[in-house]
Each structure stands twice: as C-alpha cells, then as structure tokens.
Amino acid sequence: SLEELNANFNKLTKLPETIGFELINLKKLAVNSNKLIFLPRSITHLTSLRVLDARLNCLRALPEDLENLINLQILNVSQNFQYLQNLPYSIGLLISLLELDVSYNKITTLPDSMGCMKKLQKLSVEGNPLVSPPAEVFEQGLHAVKGYLSEKMNGGHKSPPKKKSWVGKLVKYGTFSGYTLRGTSNGEREGFFISEYRSIDGLASPRHIGMFSPRRLFSPGRYFTR
C-alpha cells in the first residue's frame, strides 16, 4: 500500500530489481543524491507513479518502455554529470509529463519523440553539450523546441528542406523572455528554463541544495547561456 518512498542522501548503488512489481501503488519515488548506476527495468511497471526524482546519481542510462508510466508528471534526472549521455526514445511518450529536468548531464541530442509531449510545461536542459536542437531553436522557447523535434521526427517522409534559419520561422512563438519564462496575457503556461537551476519542491532537504549548486560545480564558461 506504500504510496511514497524517500531514500535521498544515502549511498545506494542499486534498487531492488522487483520494486516495480511489488510497490504497485507507489506515486512518488525520490532517490536523489545516491550512487545509483541504473534504475531497475521493473520501475516501468509503476503505472501509478507521478513523481520520479533520481538526480545527483551516477545514472548511465534510463530504462526503456518509459511510456508505461502513464501517470508520471514530474521526472528529474539532472546532475548525473558525465554519466548520462542519452535519453531513451520512450521519454517522449510520457503522455502525462508536465516537468522534465535533464540538466547537467552529457546529453548532446534530445529524442525526436519529445515533439509529441503535448502536456509538457517546463523543460530544463542547461549544462549539457546539446547539438540538436540547435541553440537558435532553444532561444525561442519550449513551443519552438517541440515544434522543431516534431518536424524532425516527420522529416523522413519529406524531401530535404531548403537551407534556411529557424529563427524567422519560430520567432512568432514569443514565449521566451531571458532566463525564465514569465506569464503572458493569454495565460500561457509553458516555459523553458535555460540557466537557472530549480529543484522540485519537497523532494530534497533545502539545506542541502546549496552544496550542489551548479554555480559551485561549474565555471561560468560551461553554462548553457543565451
């Protein structure tokens, strides 16, 4: 009957392989600030899960079949630093996801499938050596990022487009206003966080956050900026 499990700030190197088959009512799993290398594959059976916080670990990869987490709303796998280099295609099939934080990893490319994430409202990717989408697309905000990935996903069925800048095409979104998106008159809620690290409230003790501040861990030259 367990609905919430908090195992933050320990020295865990692995979770039970059967956790996904046993904690079937789990809604929140917080295992940040450990030494986890992988998350067990059975975790994709936690269909009631709404929050998964696995930041500040040593994750090499995420499980496939993430699309089975049909109720997941918040996913934080940030600050796995040099270990996490790729995101599975299935991450774009999380139909209920509202917030995704993959900042401060080694990710170079976002999966094209993320263009399908209609409910996604907040995306944080700073501190990664991203190549795709390109910087000029990120500067236009979350709408532009999803639009770029969606068109790229369908690109295989089209003839190669003429060389042109995305800036003029995407500037119409007008959702980006510097480092954090602010509310607009039409009630726009979507946003893209570019350089300000924000933890998810309630998942880690505030007194520890300063220890892991990106400003202490990275020189200014390595931030993803405008």
Coordinates of C-alpha atoms in Angstrom, one line a residue:
S1 CA 0.0 0.0 0.0
L2 CA 3.1 2.3 0.1
E3 CA 2.5 5.5 -1.9
E4 CA 5.7 7.5 -1.2
L5 CA 9.3 6.3 -0.8
N6 CA 12.0 8.8 0.1
A7 CA 15.6 7.4 0.1
N8 CA 17.5 10.6 -0.6
F9 CA 21.1 11.3 0.6
N10 CA 22.3 7.7 1.2
K11 CA 24.9 5.5 -0.5
L12 CA 22.5 3.3 -2.5
T13 CA 24.2 1.7 -5.6
K14 CA 21.0 -0.1 -6.7
L15 CA 17.3 -0.5 -6.0
P16 CA 15.5 -3.9 -5.7
E17 CA 15.0 -5.5 -9.1
T18 CA 11.4 -6.3 -8.3
I19 CA 10.4 -2.8 -7.0
G20 CA 8.1 -2.2 -9.9
F21 CA 6.2 -5.4 -9.4
E22 CA 5.8 -5.0 -5.6
L23 CA 5.1 -1.3 -4.9
I24 CA 2.2 -1.2 -7.3
N25 CA 0.6 1.8 -5.6
L26 CA 3.7 4.0 -5.4
K27 CA 3.0 7.6 -6.5
K28 CA 6.3 9.3 -5.6
L29 CA 9.8 7.8 -5.7
A30 CA 12.7 10.0 -4.5
V31 CA 16.2 8.5 -4.6
N32 CA 18.3 11.6 -5.3
S33 CA 21.9 12.0 -4.0
N34 CA 22.9 8.4 -4.0
K35 CA 25.2 6.3 -6.2
L36 CA 22.7 4.6 -8.5
I37 CA 24.1 3.5 -11.8
F38 CA 20.9 2.2 -13.2
L39 CA 17.2 2.2 -12.3
P40 CA 15.7 -1.3 -12.4
R41 CA 13.7 -2.1 -15.5
S42 CA 10.7 -3.1 -13.4
I43 CA 10.3 0.6 -12.5
T44 CA 8.3 1.0 -15.8
H45 CA 5.6 -1.1 -14.2
L46 CA 4.8 1.6 -11.6
T47 CA 1.8 2.9 -13.5
S48 CA 0.6 4.9 -10.6
L49 CA 3.9 6.8 -10.3
R50 CA 3.5 10.6 -10.5
V51 CA 6.9 11.9 -9.4
L52 CA 10.4 10.3 -10.0
D53 CA 13.4 12.1 -8.7
A54 CA 16.7 10.5 -9.5
R55 CA 19.1 13.5 -9.7
L56 CA 22.6 13.5 -8.3
N57 CA 23.4 9.9 -9.0
C58 CA 25.7 8.1 -11.5
L59 CA 23.0 7.0 -13.9
R60 CA 24.4 5.7 -17.2
A61 CA 21.0 5.3 -18.9
L62 CA 17.3 5.3 -18.2
P63 CA 15.0 2.2 -18.7
E64 CA 13.3 1.7 -21.9
D65 CA 9.5 1.4 -22.0
L66 CA 9.1 4.6 -20.0
E67 CA 5.8 5.1 -21.9
N68 CA 4.2 2.6 -19.5
L69 CA 4.4 5.3 -16.8
I70 CA 1.2 6.8 -17.9
N71 CA 0.6 8.9 -14.8
L72 CA 4.1 10.3 -14.4
Q73 CA 4.0 14.1 -14.2
I74 CA 7.5 15.1 -12.9
L75 CA 10.8 13.5 -13.9
N76 CA 14.1 14.8 -12.7
V77 CA 17.3 13.0 -13.7
S78 CA 19.5 16.1 -13.6
Q79 CA 23.1 16.2 -12.4
N80 CA 24.2 12.8 -13.3
F81 CA 27.1 14.8 -14.9
Q82 CA 29.4 12.8 -17.2
Y83 CA 27.5 9.6 -16.9
L84 CA 24.1 10.2 -18.5
Q85 CA 24.7 10.7 -22.3
N86 CA 21.4 9.7 -23.9
L87 CA 17.7 9.7 -23.3
P88 CA 15.5 6.8 -24.5
Y89 CA 13.1 7.4 -27.3
S90 CA 10.3 6.4 -25.0
I91 CA 10.8 9.6 -22.9
G92 CA 8.8 11.5 -25.5
L93 CA 5.8 9.1 -25.0
L94 CA 5.2 10.1 -21.4
I95 CA 1.7 11.3 -22.1
S96 CA 1.1 13.0 -18.7
L97 CA 4.5 14.6 -18.1
L98 CA 4.4 18.2 -17.1
E99 CA 8.0 18.8 -15.9
L100 CA 11.2 17.3 -17.2
D101 CA 14.7 18.2 -15.8
V102 CA 17.7 16.6 -17.6
S103 CA 20.1 19.5 -16.8
Y104 CA 23.9 19.0 -16.1
N105 CA 24.4 15.7 -17.9
K106 CA 26.3 14.8 -21.1
I107 CA 23.3 14.8 -23.4
T108 CA 24.0 16.0 -27.0
T109 CA 20.7 15.2 -28.7
L110 CA 17.1 15.3 -27.5
P111 CA 15.0 12.4 -28.9
D112 CA 12.7 13.5 -31.7
S113 CA 9.8 11.8 -29.8
M114 CA 9.8 14.8 -27.4
G115 CA 8.0 16.7 -30.1
C116 CA 4.9 14.6 -29.1
M117 CA 4.9 15.8 -25.4
K118 CA 1.8 18.0 -25.6
K119 CA 1.4 18.4 -21.9
L120 CA 5.0 19.3 -21.1
Q121 CA 5.1 22.8 -19.5
K122 CA 8.7 23.0 -18.1
L123 CA 11.9 21.8 -19.6
S124 CA 15.4 22.2 -18.1
V125 CA 18.4 21.2 -20.2
E126 CA 21.1 23.6 -19.1
G127 CA 24.6 22.3 -18.6
N128 CA 24.5 19.8 -21.5
P129 CA 26.6 19.9 -24.7
L130 CA 23.5 20.0 -26.8
V131 CA 23.8 20.0 -30.6
S132 CA 20.2 19.1 -31.5
P133 CA 18.0 21.1 -31.3
P134 CA 20.4 23.9 -32.1
A135 CA 20.8 27.0 -29.9
E136 CA 18.7 29.3 -32.0
V137 CA 15.7 27.0 -31.5
F138 CA 16.1 26.9 -27.7
E139 CA 16.2 30.6 -27.7
Q140 CA 12.6 30.7 -28.9
G141 CA 11.3 28.7 -26.0
L142 CA 9.6 25.4 -25.4
H143 CA 7.0 25.7 -28.2
A144 CA 9.8 26.1 -30.7
V145 CA 11.7 23.1 -29.3
K146 CA 8.7 20.8 -29.5
G147 CA 7.9 22.1 -33.0
Y148 CA 11.5 21.5 -34.2
L149 CA 11.6 18.0 -32.8
S150 CA 8.1 17.2 -34.2
E151 CA 9.1 18.3 -37.7
K152 CA 12.4 16.4 -37.4
M153 CA 10.5 13.3 -36.4
N154 CA 8.4 13.5 -39.6
G155 CA 11.3 14.7 -41.7
G156 CA 12.0 11.2 -43.1
H157 CA 8.7 11.4 -45.1
K158 CA 9.6 14.7 -46.7
S159 CA 12.1 15.9 -49.3
P160 CA 15.1 17.7 -47.7
P161 CA 14.1 21.3 -46.9
K162 CA 16.0 24.2 -48.3
K163 CA 18.6 25.7 -46.1
K164 CA 17.1 28.4 -44.0
S165 CA 17.2 29.8 -40.5
W166 CA 14.7 28.6 -37.9
V167 CA 14.8 32.0 -36.2
G168 CA 12.4 33.8 -38.5
K169 CA 10.0 30.8 -38.6
L170 CA 9.9 30.3 -34.8
V171 CA 10.1 33.9 -33.5
K172 CA 6.3 34.0 -33.7
Y173 CA 6.0 31.9 -30.6
G174 CA 7.4 34.8 -28.5
T175 CA 7.4 32.7 -25.3
F176 CA 11.0 33.3 -24.2
S177 CA 12.0 36.2 -22.1
G178 CA 15.5 35.8 -20.9
Y179 CA 16.4 33.2 -18.3
T180 CA 13.0 32.2 -17.1
L181 CA 9.6 32.4 -18.9
R182 CA 7.2 34.8 -17.3
G183 CA 3.4 34.7 -17.5
T184 CA 1.8 36.2 -20.6
S185 CA -1.5 38.0 -21.0
N186 CA -3.1 35.0 -22.8
G187 CA -2.4 32.7 -19.9
E188 CA 0.5 30.8 -21.5
R189 CA 1.9 28.3 -19.0
E190 CA 4.6 26.6 -21.0
G191 CA 8.2 27.5 -20.3
F192 CA 11.8 26.7 -20.9
F193 CA 14.4 27.1 -18.2
I194 CA 17.7 28.0 -19.7
S195 CA 20.2 28.8 -17.0
E196 CA 18.5 29.0 -13.6
Y197 CA 18.6 25.7 -11.7
R198 CA 15.4 25.0 -9.9
S199 CA 14.8 22.0 -7.7
I200 CA 11.4 20.3 -7.4
D201 CA 9.9 21.5 -4.1
G202 CA 9.6 18.8 -1.4
L203 CA 11.9 16.2 -3.0
A204 CA 15.1 17.2 -1.2
S205 CA 16.0 18.9 2.0
P206 CA 16.6 22.7 1.3
R207 CA 19.6 22.8 3.5
H208 CA 21.5 20.5 1.1
I209 CA 20.7 22.4 -2.1
G210 CA 23.5 24.8 -1.7
M211 CA 26.0 22.0 -1.6
F212 CA 25.1 21.0 -5.1
S213 CA 24.5 24.4 -6.7
P214 CA 25.7 24.4 -10.3
R215 CA 27.4 27.7 -9.7
R216 CA 29.8 25.9 -7.3
L217 CA 30.2 22.9 -9.5
F218 CA 30.8 24.6 -12.9
S219 CA 32.7 27.5 -14.1
P220 CA 30.7 30.2 -15.8
G221 CA 32.2 29.2 -19.2
R222 CA 30.4 25.9 -19.1
Y223 CA 26.9 27.2 -18.6
F224 CA 24.4 27.0 -21.5
T225 CA 23.6 30.6 -21.9
R226 CA 22.0 32.9 -24.4

